[in-house]
Short mmCIF file of C-alpha atoms in Angstrom, two decimals:
data_model
loop_
_atom_site.label_atom_id
_atom_site.label_comp_id
_atom_site.label_asym_id
_atom_site.label_seq_id
_atom_site.Cartn_x
_atom_site.Cartn_y
_atom_site.Cartn_z
CA MET T 128 -29.92 -0.66 -12.03
CA SER T 129 -26.26 -1.48 -11.32
CA VAL T 130 -23.96 1.08 -9.74
CA ILE T 131 -20.89 1.21 -12.01
CA ILE T 132 -17.88 3.07 -10.65
CA LEU T 133 -14.84 4.07 -12.69
CA GLY T 134 -11.84 4.39 -10.38
CA ILE T 135 -8.75 6.46 -11.20
CA GLU T 136 -5.48 6.26 -9.26
CA SER T 137 -2.52 8.58 -9.88
CA SER T 138 -1.04 9.31 -6.46
CA CYS T 139 2.56 8.35 -7.22
CA ASP T 140 4.17 6.61 -10.18
CA ASP T 141 1.45 4.18 -11.31
CA THR T 142 -1.41 5.27 -13.56
CA SER T 143 -4.38 2.99 -12.99
CA ALA T 144 -8.04 2.76 -13.91
CA ALA T 145 -10.61 0.18 -12.83
CA VAL T 146 -14.30 -0.52 -13.23
CA ILE T 147 -16.54 -2.15 -10.64
CA SER T 148 -20.24 -2.96 -10.86
CA ASP T 149 -22.07 -3.26 -7.53
CA GLY T 150 -18.73 -4.06 -5.90
CA LEU T 151 -17.73 -6.69 -8.46
CA LEU T 152 -14.48 -6.00 -10.30
CA LEU T 153 -14.80 -5.86 -14.08
CA SER T 154 -11.33 -4.51 -14.95
CA ASN T 155 -8.17 -3.15 -13.34
CA VAL T 156 -5.45 -1.67 -15.57
CA ILE T 157 -2.09 -0.38 -14.29
CA ALA T 158 0.66 1.39 -16.24
CA SER T 159 3.91 1.43 -14.29
CA GLN T 160 6.67 3.95 -14.88
CA LYS T 161 10.14 2.48 -15.46
CA VAL T 162 11.73 5.90 -15.91
CA HIS T 163 12.44 6.25 -12.17
CA GLU T 164 14.61 3.15 -11.80
CA GLU T 165 17.85 4.84 -12.88
CA TYR T 166 17.33 7.57 -10.25
CA GLY T 167 16.81 5.20 -7.32
CA GLY T 168 13.43 6.75 -6.47
CA VAL T 169 10.40 8.51 -7.89
CA VAL T 170 11.07 11.85 -9.59
CA PRO T 171 7.84 13.89 -9.14
CA GLU T 172 8.08 15.89 -12.38
CA LEU T 173 8.76 12.79 -14.47
CA ALA T 174 5.87 11.02 -12.75
CA SER T 175 3.45 13.84 -13.61
CA ARG T 176 4.47 13.82 -17.27
CA ALA T 177 4.10 10.05 -17.49
CA HIS T 178 0.61 10.24 -15.98
CA GLN T 179 -0.39 12.74 -18.66
CA GLN T 180 0.78 10.31 -21.33
CA ASN T 181 -0.80 7.24 -19.76
CA ILE T 182 -4.15 8.29 -18.35
CA VAL T 183 -6.22 8.39 -21.55
CA PRO T 184 -5.14 4.96 -22.89
CA VAL T 185 -5.33 3.41 -19.40
CA VAL T 186 -8.90 4.63 -18.79
CA ASP T 187 -9.94 3.64 -22.31
CA THR T 188 -8.51 0.14 -21.83
CA ALA T 189 -10.23 -0.28 -18.45
CA ILE T 190 -13.62 0.65 -19.94
CA ARG T 191 -13.18 -1.67 -22.92
CA ARG T 192 -12.01 -4.61 -20.79
CA ALA T 193 -15.00 -4.12 -18.51
CA GLY T 194 -17.27 -4.59 -21.51
CA ILE T 195 -19.20 -1.39 -20.90
CA ASP T 196 -19.77 1.93 -22.64
CA LYS T 197 -18.59 5.12 -20.99
CA HIS T 198 -22.21 6.25 -20.75
CA ASP T 199 -22.91 3.25 -18.47
CA ILE T 200 -20.69 4.72 -15.75
CA THR T 201 -22.63 5.89 -12.68
CA ALA T 202 -19.84 7.90 -11.04
CA ILE T 203 -16.09 8.45 -11.16
CA ALA T 204 -13.96 7.86 -8.07
CA PHE T 205 -10.48 9.35 -8.00
CA THR T 206 -7.59 9.55 -5.55
CA ARG T 207 -7.53 13.05 -4.12
CA GLY T 208 -4.64 12.40 -1.73
CA PRO T 209 -2.26 11.82 -0.14
CA GLY T 210 0.45 11.63 -2.77
CA LEU T 211 2.54 13.70 -5.16
CA LEU T 212 0.62 16.88 -5.95
CA GLY T 213 1.54 16.96 -9.63
CA SER T 214 0.53 13.33 -10.12
CA LEU T 215 -2.70 13.78 -8.17
CA LEU T 216 -3.55 16.86 -10.23
CA VAL T 217 -3.49 14.82 -13.43
CA GLY T 218 -5.93 12.23 -12.10
CA THR T 219 -8.15 14.79 -10.39
CA SER T 220 -8.39 17.01 -13.47
CA PHE T 221 -9.10 14.09 -15.79
CA ALA T 222 -11.80 12.69 -13.50
CA LYS T 223 -13.54 16.07 -13.28
CA GLY T 224 -13.37 16.66 -17.03
CA LEU T 225 -14.75 13.22 -17.88
CA ALA T 226 -17.48 13.53 -15.26
CA ILE T 227 -18.58 16.89 -16.67
CA GLY T 228 -18.64 15.44 -20.17
CA LEU T 229 -20.75 12.47 -19.07
CA GLY T 230 -22.95 14.46 -16.69
CA ILE T 231 -22.20 12.21 -13.70
CA PRO T 232 -20.88 12.88 -10.17
CA THR T 233 -17.35 12.40 -8.85
CA VAL T 234 -16.29 10.85 -5.57
CA ASP T 235 -12.95 11.74 -3.98
CA VAL T 236 -11.07 8.94 -2.23
CA ASN T 237 -8.44 8.97 0.48
CA HIS T 238 -5.65 6.76 -0.90
CA LEU T 239 -5.16 5.14 2.51
CA HIS T 240 -8.85 4.26 2.75
CA GLY T 241 -8.44 2.45 -0.55
CA HIS T 242 -5.74 0.20 0.88
CA VAL T 243 -7.80 -0.49 4.00
CA LEU T 244 -10.91 -1.37 1.98
CA SER T 245 -9.12 -3.35 -0.74
CA HIS T 246 -10.38 -6.58 0.86
CA PHE T 247 -13.88 -5.73 -0.35
CA ILE T 248 -12.85 -5.98 -4.00
CA ARG T 249 -14.78 -9.00 -5.25
CA GLN T 250 -13.82 -10.85 -8.42
CA ALA T 251 -16.65 -13.34 -7.91
CA LYS T 252 -19.98 -12.84 -6.15
CA ASP T 253 -19.15 -15.42 -3.46
CA ASP T 254 -15.74 -13.96 -2.56
CA GLU T 255 -15.36 -13.62 1.21
CA VAL T 256 -14.93 -10.13 2.65
CA PRO T 257 -14.12 -9.06 6.21
CA GLU T 258 -16.79 -8.55 8.85
CA PHE T 259 -16.69 -5.40 10.92
CA PRO T 260 -14.92 -4.57 13.10
CA TYR T 261 -11.45 -5.65 11.99
CA LEU T 262 -7.88 -4.54 12.53
CA CYS T 263 -5.94 -3.45 9.46
CA LEU T 264 -2.16 -3.33 9.44
CA LEU T 265 -1.47 -0.78 6.72
CA ILE T 266 2.18 -0.98 5.67
CA SER T 267 3.76 0.78 2.71
CA GLY T 268 6.64 3.00 1.69
CA GLY T 269 5.11 6.01 3.37
CA ASN T 270 2.81 4.60 6.03
CA SER T 271 2.81 2.09 8.87
CA GLN T 272 -0.48 2.22 10.72
CA LEU T 273 -2.70 0.03 12.88
CA ILE T 274 -6.32 0.90 12.11
CA LEU T 275 -9.52 -0.23 13.80
CA VAL T 276 -12.10 -0.47 11.02
CA ARG T 277 -15.66 -0.36 12.37
CA GLY T 278 -17.20 0.31 8.96
CA PRO T 279 -16.34 1.57 5.46
CA ARG T 280 -16.56 5.15 6.72
CA ASP T 281 -15.61 4.57 10.38
CA MET T 282 -11.87 4.08 10.93
CA GLU T 283 -9.67 4.88 13.92
CA VAL T 284 -5.86 4.97 13.83
CA LEU T 285 -4.64 3.16 16.94
CA GLY T 286 -0.95 3.54 16.17
CA GLN T 287 1.35 4.78 13.41
CA THR T 288 4.98 5.37 12.64
CA ILE T 289 6.61 8.37 14.28
CA ASP T 290 9.42 8.47 11.71
CA ASP T 291 10.24 6.08 8.86
CA ALA T 292 7.70 3.60 7.56
CA ALA T 293 8.37 -0.12 7.12
CA GLY T 294 8.63 0.26 3.35
CA GLU T 295 11.19 3.05 3.76
CA ALA T 296 13.32 0.80 5.95
CA PHE T 297 13.25 -1.92 3.30
CA ASP T 298 14.03 0.42 0.41
CA LYS T 299 16.72 2.52 2.11
CA CYS T 300 18.57 -0.49 3.48
CA ALA T 301 18.33 -2.17 0.08
CA LYS T 302 19.85 0.92 -1.52
CA VAL T 303 22.97 0.85 0.65
CA MET T 304 23.30 -2.84 -0.23
CA GLY T 305 23.49 -1.84 -3.88
CA LEU T 306 20.11 -3.34 -4.83
CA PRO T 307 17.93 -1.81 -7.56
CA TYR T 308 14.91 0.40 -6.84
CA PRO T 309 12.43 -0.45 -5.46
CA GLY T 310 14.47 -2.48 -3.00
CA GLY T 311 11.70 -4.16 -1.02
CA PRO T 312 11.01 -6.98 -3.51
CA HIS T 313 14.74 -7.70 -3.82
CA ILE T 314 15.08 -7.96 -0.03
CA ASP T 315 12.14 -10.36 -0.02
CA ARG T 316 13.73 -12.54 -2.70
CA LEU T 317 17.15 -12.66 -1.02
CA ALA T 318 15.68 -13.24 2.45
CA ALA T 319 14.25 -16.57 1.33
CA GLU T 320 17.82 -17.87 0.94
CA GLY T 321 19.39 -16.36 4.07
CA ASP T 322 19.69 -16.94 7.80
CA PRO T 323 17.30 -14.55 9.64
CA MET T 324 19.19 -15.00 12.91
CA ARG T 325 22.65 -14.20 11.55
CA PHE T 326 22.63 -10.47 12.37
CA LYS T 327 20.97 -8.63 15.25
CA PHE T 328 19.59 -5.17 14.59
CA SER T 329 18.14 -2.67 17.04
CA ARG T 330 14.44 -2.78 17.81
CA PRO T 331 12.53 0.32 18.98
CA ARG T 332 11.10 0.73 22.43
CA ILE T 333 8.21 3.01 21.61
CA PRO T 334 5.30 2.95 24.09
CA GLY T 335 1.77 2.22 23.01
CA LEU T 336 0.94 1.13 19.49
CA ASP T 337 3.12 3.56 17.54
CA TYR T 338 5.90 2.35 15.25
CA SER T 339 9.46 3.48 14.61
CA PHE T 340 11.93 2.18 12.04
CA SER T 341 14.61 4.87 12.00
CA GLY T 342 16.66 3.14 14.71
CA LEU T 343 16.58 -0.13 12.81
CA LYS T 344 17.76 1.63 9.67
CA THR T 345 20.62 3.27 11.57
CA SER T 346 21.61 -0.03 13.19
CA PHE T 347 21.68 -1.67 9.76
CA LEU T 348 23.88 1.09 8.34
CA TYR T 349 26.32 0.86 11.26
CA THR T 350 26.58 -2.91 10.82
CA LEU T 351 27.54 -2.45 7.18
CA ARG T 352 29.96 0.38 7.92
CA ASP T 353 31.81 -1.46 10.69
CA ASN T 354 32.12 -4.70 8.76
CA ILE T 355 33.07 -3.13 5.44
CA LYS T 356 36.07 -1.57 7.19
CA LEU T 357 37.30 -5.11 7.91
CA ASP T 358 36.19 -6.66 4.63
CA PRO T 359 35.31 -4.51 1.58
CA ASP T 360 33.37 -7.47 0.13
CA PHE T 361 31.26 -7.92 3.28
CA VAL T 362 27.93 -7.01 1.65
CA GLU T 363 28.48 -9.23 -1.36
CA LYS T 364 29.44 -12.20 0.82
CA ASN T 365 26.55 -11.75 3.26
CA ARG T 366 23.78 -10.30 1.10
CA THR T 367 21.21 -13.05 1.73
CA ASP T 368 21.80 -13.16 5.50
CA LEU T 369 21.60 -9.37 5.73
CA ALA T 370 18.31 -9.39 3.84
CA ALA T 371 16.89 -12.22 5.92
CA SER T 372 17.90 -10.60 9.22
CA LEU T 373 16.52 -7.22 8.16
CA GLN T 374 13.22 -8.72 7.08
CA HIS T 375 12.98 -10.81 10.25
CA THR T 376 13.48 -7.72 12.42
CA ILE T 377 10.91 -5.61 10.56
CA ILE T 378 8.34 -8.39 10.80
CA ALA T 379 9.01 -8.80 14.53
CA ILE T 380 8.43 -5.06 15.06
CA LEU T 381 5.19 -5.15 13.08
CA LEU T 382 3.80 -8.21 14.84
CA ASP T 383 4.68 -7.00 18.32
CA LYS T 384 2.41 -3.98 17.95
CA LEU T 385 -0.24 -6.00 16.12
CA ASP T 386 -0.38 -8.44 19.03
CA LYS T 387 -0.79 -5.57 21.49
CA ALA T 388 -3.61 -4.11 19.38
CA VAL T 389 -5.41 -7.47 19.25
CA LYS T 390 -5.23 -7.81 23.02
CA ALA T 391 -6.36 -4.21 23.56
CA THR T 392 -9.37 -4.38 21.22
CA GLY T 393 -10.41 -8.03 21.31
CA VAL T 394 -10.96 -7.94 17.55
CA LYS T 395 -10.97 -11.36 15.91
CA THR T 396 -10.30 -10.39 12.28
CA ILE T 397 -6.98 -9.14 10.93
CA ALA T 398 -6.28 -7.65 7.50
CA ILE T 399 -3.12 -6.27 5.96
CA GLY T 400 -2.75 -3.79 3.12
CA GLY T 401 -0.29 -1.54 1.31
CA GLY T 402 2.80 -2.29 -0.74
CA VAL T 403 4.69 -4.09 2.04
CA SER T 404 1.80 -6.54 2.39
CA ALA T 405 3.14 -8.09 -0.83
CA ASN T 406 6.23 -9.22 1.11
CA SER T 407 6.26 -13.01 1.44
CA GLY T 408 7.67 -12.95 4.96
CA VAL T 409 5.04 -10.49 6.17
CA ARG T 410 2.21 -12.46 4.56
CA ASN T 411 3.35 -15.75 6.06
CA ALA T 412 4.02 -14.25 9.48
CA VAL T 413 0.57 -12.62 9.73
CA ALA T 414 -1.13 -15.80 8.52
CA ASP T 415 0.80 -17.89 11.07
CA TYR T 416 0.03 -15.42 13.86
CA CYS T 417 -3.69 -15.48 13.11
CA ASN T 418 -3.73 -19.26 12.84
CA LYS T 419 -1.95 -19.58 16.19
CA HIS T 420 -4.38 -17.25 17.98
CA GLY T 421 -7.59 -18.36 16.30
CA LEU T 422 -8.05 -15.15 14.31
CA LYS T 423 -9.44 -14.67 10.81
CA ALA T 424 -6.79 -13.37 8.41
CA PHE T 425 -7.36 -11.45 5.20
CA ILE T 426 -4.24 -11.37 3.03
CA PRO T 427 -4.77 -9.41 -0.21
CA GLN T 428 -3.87 -10.62 -3.66
CA ARG T 429 -0.57 -9.04 -4.67
CA ALA T 430 -2.32 -7.21 -7.50
CA PHE T 431 -4.22 -5.21 -4.87
CA THR T 432 -1.27 -4.43 -2.58
CA THR T 433 0.40 -1.81 -4.76
CA ASP T 434 -1.28 1.40 -5.91
CA ASN T 435 -4.24 0.37 -8.05
CA ALA T 436 -7.57 1.83 -9.10
CA ALA T 437 -9.63 -1.17 -8.00
CA MET T 438 -9.19 -0.12 -4.36
CA VAL T 439 -10.09 3.47 -5.30
CA ALA T 440 -13.22 2.26 -7.04
CA ILE T 441 -14.39 0.14 -4.09
CA ALA T 442 -13.76 2.96 -1.61
CA GLY T 443 -15.61 5.31 -3.93
CA TYR T 444 -18.45 2.82 -4.21
CA PHE T 445 -19.08 2.96 -0.47
CA LYS T 446 -19.03 6.78 -0.52
CA TYR T 447 -21.41 6.81 -3.47
CA LEU T 448 -23.88 4.61 -1.59
CA ASP T 449 -23.78 7.18 1.23
CA GLY T 450 -24.46 9.97 -1.25
CA GLU T 451 -21.20 11.78 -0.54
CA PHE T 452 -20.03 13.39 -3.76
CA CYS T 453 -17.09 15.67 -4.52
CA PRO T 454 -17.53 19.30 -5.57
CA LEU T 455 -15.86 20.31 -8.81
CA ASP T 456 -13.71 22.92 -7.08
CA ALA T 457 -12.04 20.31 -4.82
CA THR T 458 -8.25 20.30 -5.04
CA PRO T 459 -5.81 17.44 -4.34
CA TYR T 460 -3.81 17.27 -1.11
CA ALA T 461 -0.30 15.93 -0.54
CA ARG T 462 -0.62 14.80 3.09
CA VAL T 463 -3.47 13.41 5.14
CA THR T 464 -4.11 10.62 7.64
CA ILE T 465 -7.00 8.18 7.94
#
């Protein structure tokens, strides 16, 4: 009998539900929240309310698109953390209630594990998935980590940011340039038209495999401040070159540590995940690096880079196979690492 997992994701501002059957994706539905755009960032209370409005129709749509009945579901996987507590509470409570009604178990998923294991989402039976061990560069708005993945349940963080994450650097620098939220995609679009060598920004000198992006962000802000004093239209005139130089610097920081991790571990397979892995420059740079050094690269489809329930379902699938279920009194958590 097939193992059918319903995945539910509600960690931030996207409500998502997905269905997988023996690891094969049957549906993945995402409802994004536009209400936050005018505030320049996610407003937790508004996010929680939107999840309450979206979760029932999103789950219903995912089940219908999968072509199954709710009674066919084997277990429900849900994001327990990290994330916004109010948002997580909506998904956690709904998953528990539905599981009780159907008489099936729940599986709690670490949101970060979902990103790391997103490469195991198969849309066709012959889709290629990574072999263990592999290195995962997890890069998003809240996390920048280098993870050695020995198995679905065996992960070791080799390095992580000690301050801002790569996604924060993109979004915060975009904001001071007057770009809409979220700023990362706008930086990516503008960078394609600019000169990446036009401006020089500070790069961190952090030992080991840890990351830091706060110095880069400060250097970027000082560059704008000093030049705007001379020319109030500086940003408007140099927007594409600023974006290209910023993106180039962030990518260089990411790849420097990735290269050190490859040499330290000898791992031959590289994967990237998280929202920043949707960035065109990052995707191309990692692919080029792996091609140059004879490494296998796994670059996720953009649909699986942002917060989505397909990655929650696949992570939950592995936990289900190990028989690790979630008690009904489990509560969500805001912060956690791999």
